[in-house]
Coordinates of N, CA and C in Angstrom, one line a residue:
Chain A
X226 N -8.4 -12.5 0.5 CA -7.5 -12.5 -0.7 C -7.2 -11.2 -1.2
X227 N -5.6 -10.9 -1.1 CA -5.6 -9.6 -1.5 C -5.4 -9.4 -3.0
X228 N -5.9 -7.9 -3.0 CA -6.1 -7.4 -4.8 C -4.8 -6.8 -5.2
X229 N -4.7 -6.2 -6.0 CA -4.0 -5.6 -6.9 C -3.5 -4.1 -5.9
X230 N -2.1 -4.2 -5.8 CA -1.9 -3.2 -4.9 C -0.5 -2.4 -5.7
X231 N -0.4 -0.9 -5.9 CA 0.3 -0.4 -6.1 C 1.3 0.7 -5.2
X232 N 2.4 1.0 -5.3 CA 3.4 2.1 -4.9 C 4.0 2.8 -5.4
X233 N 4.1 4.0 -5.3 CA 3.8 5.0 -3.9 C 2.2 5.3 -4.7
X234 N 1.1 6.1 -4.2 CA 0.4 6.5 -4.5 C 0.4 7.5 -5.2
X235 N 1.1 8.4 -4.8 CA 1.1 9.6 -5.3 C 2.7 10.2 -5.3
X236 N 3.6 11.0 -6.5 CA 4.6 11.0 -6.9 C 4.6 12.6 -7.6
X237 N 5.9 13.1 -6.9 CA 5.9 14.6 -7.8 C 7.2 14.4 -8.1
X238 N 7.8 14.9 -9.7 CA 9.2 14.7 -10.5 C 9.4 15.5 -11.1
X239 N 10.7 15.7 -11.2 CA 10.8 17.2 -12.4 C 11.1 16.5 -13.8
X240 N 11.4 17.3 -14.8 CA 11.2 16.9 -16.1 C 12.5 16.8 -15.9
X241 N 12.9 15.4 -16.6 CA 14.2 15.0 -16.9 C 14.4 13.8 -16.2
X242 N 13.7 13.6 -14.8 CA 14.2 12.7 -13.7 C 14.0 11.4 -14.3
X243 N 13.6 10.3 -13.6 CA 13.7 8.8 -13.9 C 12.5 8.3 -12.5
X244 N 11.9 7.6 -13.0 CA 10.6 7.2 -11.9 C 10.8 5.6 -12.0
X245 N 10.2 5.0 -11.1 CA 9.7 3.6 -10.8 C 8.6 3.8 -10.2
X246 N 7.6 2.5 -10.7 CA 6.6 2.6 -10.1 C 6.6 1.4 -9.9
X247 N 5.6 0.6 -8.9 CA 5.4 -0.8 -8.3 C 4.0 -1.3 -8.4
X248 N 4.0 -2.7 -8.6 CA 2.7 -3.1 -8.8 C 3.0 -4.7 -8.1
X249 N 1.9 -4.8 -7.1 CA 1.7 -6.1 -6.8 C 0.9 -6.9 -7.2
X250 N 0.8 -8.1 -7.7 CA -0.3 -8.4 -8.8 C -1.5 -9.5 -7.6
X251 N -2.7 -9.6 -8.0 CA -3.0 -10.5 -7.0 C -2.9 -11.7 -7.0
X252 N -3.1 -12.6 -5.9 CA -3.1 -13.8 -5.6 C -3.1 -15.0 -6.8
X253 N -2.2 -15.5 -7.5 CA -2.5 -16.4 -8.5 C -2.6 -15.9 -10.1
X254 N -2.4 -14.7 -9.9 CA -2.0 -14.2 -11.4 C -0.6 -13.9 -12.0
X255 N -0.8 -14.4 -13.2 CA 0.8 -14.5 -13.7 C 0.9 -13.4 -14.8
X256 N -0.2 -12.4 -14.9 CA 0.0 -11.6 -16.0 C -0.1 -9.9 -15.5
X257 N 0.4 -9.4 -16.0 CA 0.3 -7.8 -15.3 C 0.3 -7.0 -16.7
X258 N -0.7 -6.0 -16.8 CA -0.8 -5.3 -17.7 C -0.7 -3.7 -17.2
X259 N 0.1 -2.5 -17.6 CA 0.1 -1.3 -16.9 C -0.7 -0.1 -18.2
X260 N -1.2 1.0 -17.7 CA -1.8 1.4 -18.4 C -1.4 3.2 -17.8
X261 N -1.5 3.8 -18.9 CA -1.7 5.5 -18.4 C -2.7 6.2 -18.9
X262 N -3.5 6.9 -17.4 CA -4.5 7.5 -17.9 C -4.3 9.2 -17.7
X263 N -4.5 9.8 -18.8 CA -4.5 11.4 -18.8 C -5.6 11.9 -18.2
X264 N -5.6 13.2 -17.6 CA -6.8 13.8 -17.4 C -7.8 13.8 -17.8
X265 N -9.1 12.8 -17.8 CA -10.1 13.3 -18.7 C -10.2 12.1 -19.9
X266 N -9.5 11.4 -19.9 CA -9.7 10.4 -21.2 C -9.5 8.6 -20.3
X267 N -9.6 7.9 -21.4 CA -9.4 6.4 -20.9 C -8.2 6.0 -20.7
X268 N -7.9 4.7 -20.4 CA -6.8 4.1 -20.1 C -6.1 3.9 -21.0
X269 N -4.6 4.2 -21.6 CA -3.6 3.7 -22.6 C -3.0 2.4 -22.4
X270 N -3.2 2.0 -23.1 CA -2.2 0.6 -22.8 C -0.7 0.7 -22.8
X271 N 0.1 0.3 -21.9 CA 1.5 0.7 -22.2 C 2.4 -0.4 -22.8
X272 N 2.4 -1.6 -21.7 CA 2.9 -2.9 -22.2 C 2.1 -4.0 -21.1
X273 N 2.4 -5.2 -21.6 CA 2.1 -6.2 -20.7 C 2.9 -7.5 -20.3
X274 N 3.3 -7.8 -19.2 CA 4.2 -9.1 -18.9 C 3.2 -10.4 -18.5
X275 N 3.8 -11.3 -19.3 CA 3.3 -12.7 -19.0 C 4.4 -13.4 -18.7
X276 N 4.4 -14.2 -17.3 CA 5.2 -15.2 -16.9 C 7.0 -14.2 -17.3
X277 N 6.9 -12.9 -16.8 CA 8.3 -12.3 -16.9 C 8.8 -12.0 -18.1
X278 N 8.0 -12.1 -19.4 CA 8.3 -11.8 -20.8 C 7.4 -10.8 -21.2
X279 N 8.1 -9.6 -21.9 CA 6.5 -8.9 -22.4 C 6.1 -9.4 -23.1
X280 N 4.7 -8.9 -23.3 CA 3.9 -10.0 -24.4 C 2.9 -9.1 -25.3
X281 N 3.4 -7.7 -25.3 CA 2.6 -6.8 -26.3 C 2.9 -5.8 -25.7
X282 N 2.7 -4.6 -26.3 CA 3.4 -3.1 -26.1 C 2.5 -2.1 -27.0
X283 N 2.0 -1.1 -26.5 CA 1.4 -0.1 -27.4 C 2.0 1.0 -27.6
X284 N 1.4 2.4 -28.0 CA 2.5 3.2 -28.5 C 3.0 3.9 -27.6
X285 N 3.9 3.3 -26.6 CA 5.0 4.3 -25.9 C 6.3 4.3 -26.1
X286 N 7.2 5.3 -26.1 CA 8.4 5.4 -26.7 C 9.4 4.4 -25.9
X287 N 10.4 3.9 -26.3 CA 11.6 2.9 -25.4 C 12.1 3.8 -24.2
X288 N 11.6 4.7 -23.8 CA 11.6 5.3 -22.5 C 10.7 4.8 -21.3
X289 N 9.7 4.2 -21.8 CA 8.9 3.4 -20.9 C 9.2 1.9 -20.5
X290 N 9.8 1.8 -20.0 CA 10.0 0.1 -19.9 C 9.4 -0.6 -18.4
X291 N 9.8 -2.0 -18.3 CA 9.4 -2.9 -17.4 C 9.8 -3.6 -17.0
X292 N 9.7 -4.4 -16.0 CA 10.1 -5.7 -15.7 C 8.8 -6.6 -15.0
X293 N 8.9 -8.0 -15.2 CA 8.0 -9.0 -14.1 C 9.0 -9.5 -12.9
X294 N 8.6 -10.1 -12.2 CA 9.9 -10.6 -11.1 C 9.0 -12.0 -11.5
X295 N 9.8 -13.2 -10.5 CA 9.3 -14.6 -10.4 C 8.0 -14.4 -9.4
X296 N 7.9 -13.8 -8.6 CA 6.5 -13.6 -7.9 C 5.4 -12.9 -8.9
X297 N 5.6 -12.4 -10.1 CA 4.8 -12.0 -10.9 C 4.4 -9.9 -10.4
X298 N 5.2 -10.0 -9.5 CA 4.9 -8.4 -9.4 C 5.6 -7.2 -10.1
X299 N 5.4 -6.4 -10.6 CA 6.0 -5.5 -11.9 C 6.6 -4.2 -11.3
X300 N 7.3 -3.9 -12.5 CA 7.6 -2.4 -12.2 C 7.6 -1.6 -13.6
X301 N 7.3 -0.3 -13.2 CA 6.9 0.3 -14.6 C 8.1 1.5 -14.7
X302 N 9.3 1.8 -15.2 CA 10.3 2.9 -15.3 C 10.1 3.4 -16.2
X303 N 9.9 4.9 -16.1 CA 10.0 5.8 -17.1 C 11.1 6.5 -17.1
X304 N 12.3 7.0 -18.2 CA 13.4 7.7 -18.3 C 12.9 9.0 -18.5
X305 N 13.9 10.3 -18.3 CA 13.7 11.3 -19.1 C 12.1 11.5 -19.2
X306 N 11.7 11.9 -17.7 CA 10.6 12.2 -17.9 C 9.7 13.6 -18.2
X307 N 8.6 13.8 -19.1 CA 8.3 14.6 -19.9 C 7.1 15.4 -19.0
X308 N 6.8 16.6 -19.4 CA 5.5 17.0 -18.6 C 4.4 16.2 -18.8
X309 N 4.4 15.8 -20.1 CA 2.9 15.0 -20.6 C 2.9 13.6 -20.2
X310 N 4.0 13.5 -19.0 CA 3.9 11.8 -18.5 C 3.0 12.2 -17.4
X311 N 2.7 13.3 -17.0 CA 1.8 13.5 -16.1 C 0.5 12.9 -15.9
X312 N 0.2 11.7 -15.4 CA -1.0 10.9 -15.3 C -1.1 10.1 -14.4
X313 N -2.2 9.2 -14.3 CA -2.5 8.3 -13.4 C -2.1 7.1 -14.1
X314 N -1.2 6.1 -13.3 CA -0.5 4.9 -13.8 C -1.4 3.9 -13.2
X315 N -1.8 2.9 -13.9 CA -2.7 1.8 -13.4 C -2.0 0.6 -14.0
X316 N -2.0 -0.5 -12.9 CA -1.7 -1.5 -12.9 C -2.9 -2.8 -13.1
X317 N -2.8 -3.6 -14.1 CA -4.0 -5.0 -13.7 C -3.3 -5.9 -13.7
X318 N -3.6 -7.0 -13.2 CA -3.5 -8.6 -12.9 C -4.3 -9.1 -13.5
X319 N -4.0 -10.3 -14.1 CA -5.3 -11.5 -14.7 C -4.3 -12.3 -14.5
X320 N -5.7 -13.7 -14.6 CA -4.6 -15.1 -14.4 C -4.2 -15.4 -15.7
X321 N -4.6 -14.9 -16.9 CA -4.2 -15.3 -18.2 C -3.9 -13.8 -19.1
X322 N -3.5 -13.7 -20.3 CA -3.4 -12.7 -20.9 C -4.6 -11.9 -21.4
X323 N -5.9 -13.2 -21.6 CA -7.0 -13.0 -22.2 C -7.6 -12.8 -21.1
X324 N -8.0 -12.9 -20.0 CA -8.9 -13.0 -19.0 C -9.1 -11.9 -18.3
X325 N -10.2 -11.5 -17.7 CA -10.7 -10.2 -16.9 C -9.4 -9.7 -16.0
X326 N -9.3 -8.5 -16.4 CA -7.9 -7.6 -15.5 C -8.8 -6.9 -14.3
X327 N -7.7 -7.1 -13.3 CA -8.4 -6.6 -12.0 C -7.3 -5.6 -11.9
X328 N -7.3 -4.6 -11.7 CA -6.8 -3.0 -11.6 C -6.4 -2.5 -10.2
X329 N -5.3 -2.4 -10.0 CA -5.0 -1.4 -8.5 C -5.6 0.0 -8.7
X330 N -5.2 0.6 -7.5 CA -6.0 2.2 -7.0 C -5.3 3.0 -8.1
X331 N -3.8 2.9 -8.8 CA -3.1 3.7 -9.6 C -1.8 4.8 -8.4
X332 N -1.0 5.0 -9.1 CA -0.3 5.9 -8.8 C -0.3 7.3 -9.8
X333 N -0.4 8.1 -9.3 CA -0.8 9.7 -9.5 C 0.5 10.2 -9.8
X334 N 1.4 10.4 -10.7 CA 2.8 11.1 -11.4 C 2.4 12.9 -11.6
X335 N 3.0 13.3 -11.1 CA 3.0 15.0 -11.4 C 4.4 15.3 -12.0
X336 N 4.2 15.6 -13.0 CA 6.0 15.9 -13.8 C 5.8 17.5 -13.8
X337 N 6.9 18.2 -12.9 CA 7.1 19.6 -12.9 C 7.7 20.1 -13.7
Chain B
X47 N -7.1 -0.4 -36.9 CA -7.1 0.0 -35.5 C -8.1 0.0 -34.8
X48 N -8.6 -0.9 -33.6 CA -9.6 -0.7 -33.1 C -9.7 0.7 -32.3
X49 N -11.2 1.4 -32.2 CA -11.4 2.6 -31.9 C -12.7 2.7 -31.2
X50 N -12.8 3.0 -29.8 CA -13.7 2.7 -28.7 C -14.8 4.0 -28.1
X51 N -15.8 4.1 -28.7 CA -16.3 5.6 -28.1 C -17.7 5.5 -27.5
X52 N -17.7 6.3 -26.4 CA -18.7 6.3 -25.3 C -19.3 7.8 -25.4
X53 N -20.6 7.9 -25.8 CA -21.4 8.9 -25.8 C -22.8 8.5 -25.1
X54 N -23.2 10.0 -24.2 CA -22.3 11.0 -24.0 C -21.4 11.2 -22.9
X55 N -20.7 11.9 -23.0 CA -19.5 12.3 -22.4 C -20.0 12.6 -20.9
X56 N -21.0 12.9 -20.5 CA -21.4 13.4 -19.3 C -23.2 13.1 -19.6
X57 N -23.6 12.8 -18.3 CA -25.0 12.5 -18.2 C -25.4 12.6 -16.9
X58 N -26.9 13.4 -16.4 CA -27.0 13.6 -15.3 C -28.6 13.6 -15.3
X59 N -28.8 12.5 -14.2 CA -30.6 12.2 -14.2 C -30.6 12.2 -12.3
X60 N -32.0 12.4 -12.5 CA -32.7 12.3 -11.1 C -32.7 10.8 -10.6
X61 N -32.7 10.5 -9.0 CA -32.7 9.4 -8.4 C -33.7 8.5 -8.7
X62 N -33.7 7.1 -9.1 CA -34.7 6.4 -9.3 C -34.8 5.6 -10.7
X63 N -34.1 6.8 -12.0 CA -34.5 6.8 -13.0 C -33.6 5.7 -13.6
X64 N -34.0 4.7 -14.5 CA -33.7 3.7 -15.4 C -32.7 4.7 -16.5
X65 N -31.7 4.2 -17.0 CA -30.8 5.0 -17.8 C -29.9 3.7 -18.6
X66 N -29.5 4.0 -19.9 CA -28.8 3.6 -20.6 C -27.4 4.3 -21.0
X67 N -26.1 3.7 -21.2 CA -24.8 4.0 -21.5 C -24.6 3.5 -22.5
X68 N -23.8 4.1 -23.7 CA -23.3 4.0 -25.0 C -21.9 3.4 -25.0
X69 N -21.7 2.2 -25.6 CA -20.1 2.2 -26.3 C -20.2 1.6 -27.6
X70 N -19.5 2.2 -28.3 CA -19.5 1.6 -29.7 C -18.1 1.6 -30.1
X71 N -17.9 0.5 -31.2 CA -16.2 0.2 -31.6 C -16.5 -0.1 -32.9
X72 N -15.1 -0.3 -33.8 CA -14.9 0.0 -34.8 C -15.0 -1.3 -35.6
X73 N -14.2 -2.4 -34.9 CA -14.1 -3.7 -35.2 C -14.8 -4.9 -34.4
X74 N -15.3 -5.8 -35.0 CA -16.3 -6.6 -34.7 C -15.7 -7.9 -34.3
X75 N -14.2 -7.8 -34.4 CA -13.5 -9.1 -34.4 C -13.4 -9.1 -32.7
X76 N -13.8 -9.1 -31.5 CA -13.5 -8.8 -30.3 C -13.4 -10.3 -29.6
X77 N -12.5 -10.1 -28.4 CA -12.5 -11.5 -27.7 C -13.5 -11.2 -26.4
X78 N -13.2 -10.2 -25.9 CA -14.6 -9.9 -24.9 C -14.7 -8.3 -24.7
X79 N -15.7 -8.0 -23.8 CA -15.7 -6.5 -23.7 C -16.3 -6.4 -21.9
X80 N -15.7 -5.4 -21.7 CA -15.6 -5.3 -20.1 C -16.2 -3.7 -20.1
X81 N -17.4 -3.7 -18.8 CA -17.5 -2.3 -18.7 C -17.1 -2.3 -17.0
X82 N -16.6 -1.0 -16.7 CA -15.8 -0.7 -15.4 C -16.8 0.6 -15.1
X83 N -16.0 0.7 -13.5 CA -16.7 2.1 -12.8 C -15.0 2.6 -12.3
X84 N -15.4 4.0 -12.3 CA -14.1 4.8 -11.6 C -14.6 5.9 -10.8
X85 N -14.2 5.8 -9.8 CA -14.7 7.0 -9.1 C -13.1 8.1 -8.8
X86 N -14.0 9.3 -8.4 CA -12.7 10.5 -9.1 C -11.1 10.2 -8.1
X87 N -10.0 9.9 -9.3 CA -8.8 9.8 -9.0 C -8.6 8.7 -8.4
X88 N -9.2 7.4 -8.7 CA -9.1 6.0 -8.4 C -8.9 5.1 -9.0
X89 N -8.7 4.1 -9.2 CA -8.8 2.7 -9.8 C -10.0 2.5 -10.7
X90 N -9.8 1.2 -11.2 CA -11.0 1.1 -12.2 C -11.6 -0.3 -11.3
X91 N -13.0 -0.3 -11.0 CA -13.7 -1.4 -10.3 C -14.6 -2.5 -11.8
X92 N -14.4 -3.6 -12.0 CA -15.2 -4.3 -12.7 C -16.2 -4.5 -12.5
X93 N -17.2 -4.1 -13.8 CA -18.4 -4.3 -13.1 C -18.7 -5.5 -13.9
X94 N -19.0 -5.5 -15.2 CA -19.7 -6.8 -16.2 C -18.4 -7.3 -17.0
X95 N -18.4 -8.4 -17.2 CA -17.4 -8.7 -18.6 C -18.4 -9.9 -19.5
X96 N -18.4 -9.6 -21.2 CA -19.2 -10.1 -21.7 C -18.1 -10.8 -22.6
X97 N -18.3 -12.2 -22.7 CA -17.6 -13.0 -24.0 C -17.7 -12.7 -25.4
X98 N -17.0 -12.6 -26.1 CA -17.7 -12.6 -27.5 C -18.8 -13.5 -27.9
X99 N -19.0 -14.8 -27.1 CA -20.0 -15.7 -27.6 C -21.5 -15.1 -26.9
X100 N -21.3 -14.3 -26.1 CA -22.6 -13.7 -25.2 C -23.0 -12.7 -25.8
X101 N -24.3 -12.5 -25.6 CA -25.1 -11.4 -25.9 C -25.2 -10.7 -24.8
X102 N -25.0 -11.0 -23.5 CA -25.5 -10.0 -22.1 C -25.2 -10.5 -21.0
X103 N -25.1 -10.1 -20.2 CA -24.8 -10.3 -18.7 C -25.7 -9.4 -18.1
X104 N -25.6 -9.8 -16.5 CA -26.4 -9.5 -15.5 C -25.9 -9.2 -14.1
X105 N -26.1 -8.2 -13.5 CA -25.4 -8.2 -12.2 C -26.4 -7.2 -11.3
X106 N -26.6 -7.7 -10.3 CA -27.7 -6.6 -9.7 C -28.8 -5.9 -10.6
X107 N -28.6 -4.8 -10.6 CA -29.1 -3.9 -11.0 C -28.8 -3.5 -12.7
X108 N -27.3 -3.9 -12.6 CA -27.0 -3.7 -14.0 C -27.2 -4.6 -15.2
X109 N -27.2 -4.1 -16.3 CA -27.5 -5.6 -17.6 C -26.6 -4.7 -18.6
X110 N -25.5 -5.4 -18.9 CA -24.9 -5.2 -20.1 C -25.0 -6.1 -21.5
X111 N -25.3 -5.2 -22.4 CA -25.7 -6.4 -24.2 C -24.3 -5.8 -24.8
X112 N -24.0 -6.7 -25.6 CA -23.5 -6.8 -26.6 C -23.8 -7.4 -28.2
X113 N -23.8 -6.4 -29.0 CA -24.1 -6.4 -30.6 C -23.0 -6.4 -31.4
X114 N -22.2 -7.5 -31.6 CA -20.5 -7.4 -32.7 C -21.1 -7.1 -33.8
X115 N -22.4 -7.2 -34.4 CA -22.4 -7.0 -36.1 C -22.7 -5.5 -35.9
X116 N -23.4 -5.3 -35.1 CA -23.5 -3.7 -34.8 C -22.4 -2.8 -34.2
X117 N -21.5 -3.2 -33.7 CA -20.4 -3.0 -33.1 C -20.6 -2.0 -31.9
X118 N -21.7 -2.5 -31.1 CA -22.8 -1.7 -29.8 C -22.6 -2.5 -28.8
X119 N -22.4 -2.0 -27.9 CA -22.5 -2.4 -26.4 C -23.5 -1.4 -25.8
X120 N -24.3 -1.5 -24.7 CA -25.1 -0.8 -23.6 C -24.6 -1.5 -22.5
X121 N -24.8 -0.4 -21.3 CA -25.0 -0.6 -19.8 C -26.2 -0.2 -19.4
X122 N -27.1 -1.0 -18.9 CA -28.1 -0.8 -18.5 C -28.3 -0.7 -16.7
X123 N -28.6 0.6 -16.2 CA -28.7 0.8 -14.9 C -30.1 1.0 -14.6
X124 N -30.5 0.0 -13.9 CA -32.0 0.3 -13.4 C -32.3 0.7 -11.8
X125 N -33.1 1.4 -11.8 CA -33.2 2.4 -10.0 C -32.0 3.4 -10.0
X126 N -31.6 4.3 -10.6 CA -30.3 5.0 -10.4 C -30.3 5.4 -8.9
X127 N -29.1 5.2 -8.0 CA -29.0 5.9 -6.8 C -27.8 6.8 -6.9
X128 N -27.8 7.6 -5.7 CA -26.6 8.5 -6.1 C -25.3 7.9 -5.9
X129 N -25.2 7.0 -5.2 CA -23.9 6.1 -5.4 C -23.5 5.8 -6.5
X130 N -24.3 5.5 -7.4 CA -23.7 5.4 -8.9 C -23.2 6.2 -9.5
X131 N -23.3 7.2 -9.0 CA -22.5 8.5 -9.7 C -20.9 8.3 -9.8
X132 N -20.3 8.1 -10.6 CA -19.2 7.8 -11.2 C -18.8 8.1 -13.0
X133 N -17.7 7.5 -13.1 CA -17.4 7.6 -15.0 C -17.3 5.9 -15.2
X134 N -18.1 5.8 -15.9 CA -18.3 4.2 -16.5 C -17.6 4.4 -17.8
X135 N -16.9 3.1 -17.8 CA -16.0 2.8 -19.1 C -16.1 1.7 -19.3
X136 N -16.0 1.8 -20.6 CA -16.3 0.6 -21.7 C -14.9 0.0 -22.1
X137 N -14.5 -1.3 -22.4 CA -13.4 -1.5 -22.7 C -13.3 -2.8 -23.3
X138 N -12.6 -3.3 -24.2 CA -12.5 -4.5 -25.0 C -11.3 -5.2 -25.3
X139 N -11.2 -6.4 -25.6 CA -9.9 -7.0 -26.0 C -10.5 -7.2 -27.6
X140 N -9.3 -6.9 -28.2 CA -9.6 -7.4 -29.8 C -8.9 -8.7 -30.2
X141 N -9.5 -9.5 -31.0 CA -9.2 -11.0 -31.2 C -7.8 -10.8 -32.1
X142 N -7.0 -12.0 -32.0 CA -5.6 -11.8 -32.5 C -4.8 -11.6 -31.7
X143 N -3.4 -11.2 -31.7 CA -2.5 -11.0 -30.9 C -2.1 -10.4 -29.9
X144 N -3.1 -9.3 -30.3 CA -2.9 -7.9 -29.1 C -3.7 -8.3 -28.0
X145 N -3.7 -8.1 -27.0 CA -4.2 -8.3 -25.7 C -4.6 -7.3 -24.7
X146 N -4.2 -6.3 -25.5 CA -4.7 -4.8 -24.4 C -6.1 -5.2 -24.7
X147 N -6.6 -3.9 -23.3 CA -7.6 -3.5 -23.3 C -8.2 -2.2 -24.3
X148 N -8.8 -2.0 -25.0 CA -8.8 -0.6 -25.9 C -10.1 0.0 -24.8
X149 N -9.8 1.4 -24.2 CA -11.2 1.8 -23.8 C -11.4 3.4 -24.4
X150 N -12.7 3.4 -24.2 CA -13.4 4.8 -24.5 C -12.8 5.3 -23.5
X151 N -13.5 6.8 -23.8 CA -12.9 8.0 -22.9 C -14.1 8.0 -21.4
X152 N -15.2 6.8 -21.8 CA -15.7 7.2 -20.7 C -17.0 8.2 -20.7
X153 N -18.1 7.6 -19.7 CA -19.1 8.5 -19.7 C -19.3 8.9 -18.0
X154 N -19.5 10.0 -17.6 CA -19.4 10.5 -16.6 C -20.8 10.8 -16.2
X155 N -21.4 10.1 -15.2 CA -22.8 9.8 -14.5 C -22.8 10.4 -13.2
X156 N -23.9 11.4 -13.3 CA -24.3 12.0 -11.8 C -25.7 11.9 -11.4
X157 N -26.1 11.2 -10.6 CA -27.4 10.9 -9.9 C -28.0 11.8 -8.9
X158 N -28.3 12.6 -9.0 CA -29.6 13.8 -8.3 C -30.3 13.2 -7.5
X159 N -29.9 13.7 -6.0 CA -30.8 13.1 -5.1 C -32.3 13.7 -4.8

């Protein structure tokens, strides 16, 4: 069984640019959640997608947006990058919005 | 708003010692609570999940307890090993419409050989 995968593993962007991060959910999982983890902090919830619909959103501005596809993979898009967007971005999938979330290895984003 | 606190932020123990990591939360209306392990620069590995109706869960040398009335959970690690060195994160899903995991900042554990 394939676990949650994320791409790319590392990314360097400059301030003002746009970035797209990708996540493939675990087989049989229909829910994907995205988290931002700054250095030395716990992950912060960005949003969740359930069956291609946004199912909850944390305290992040609209320049953070997402998509979930029919195969339940997902994208996180961030526009107008700021220095503070530098973080580890984690994707998690689950069989339902309330169930155990299984995390991918993350994408490390550095904004210069 | 749910807040999760983990104390201490860092802990260093000699190999073989039994230890307890603490997690406290402000709102007792939770759906479940999870303990995760995170190695440096890596993703999260789920260790134990406790449903709201449960008091504890065990897996190998790990035991997690939940006391909703006091807003506390503990992770007990028996006979610690250097390979247990990592950051341990507590996270919970609150009851109600929100479905996100709310995390603490973690306890960085170092087990010395």
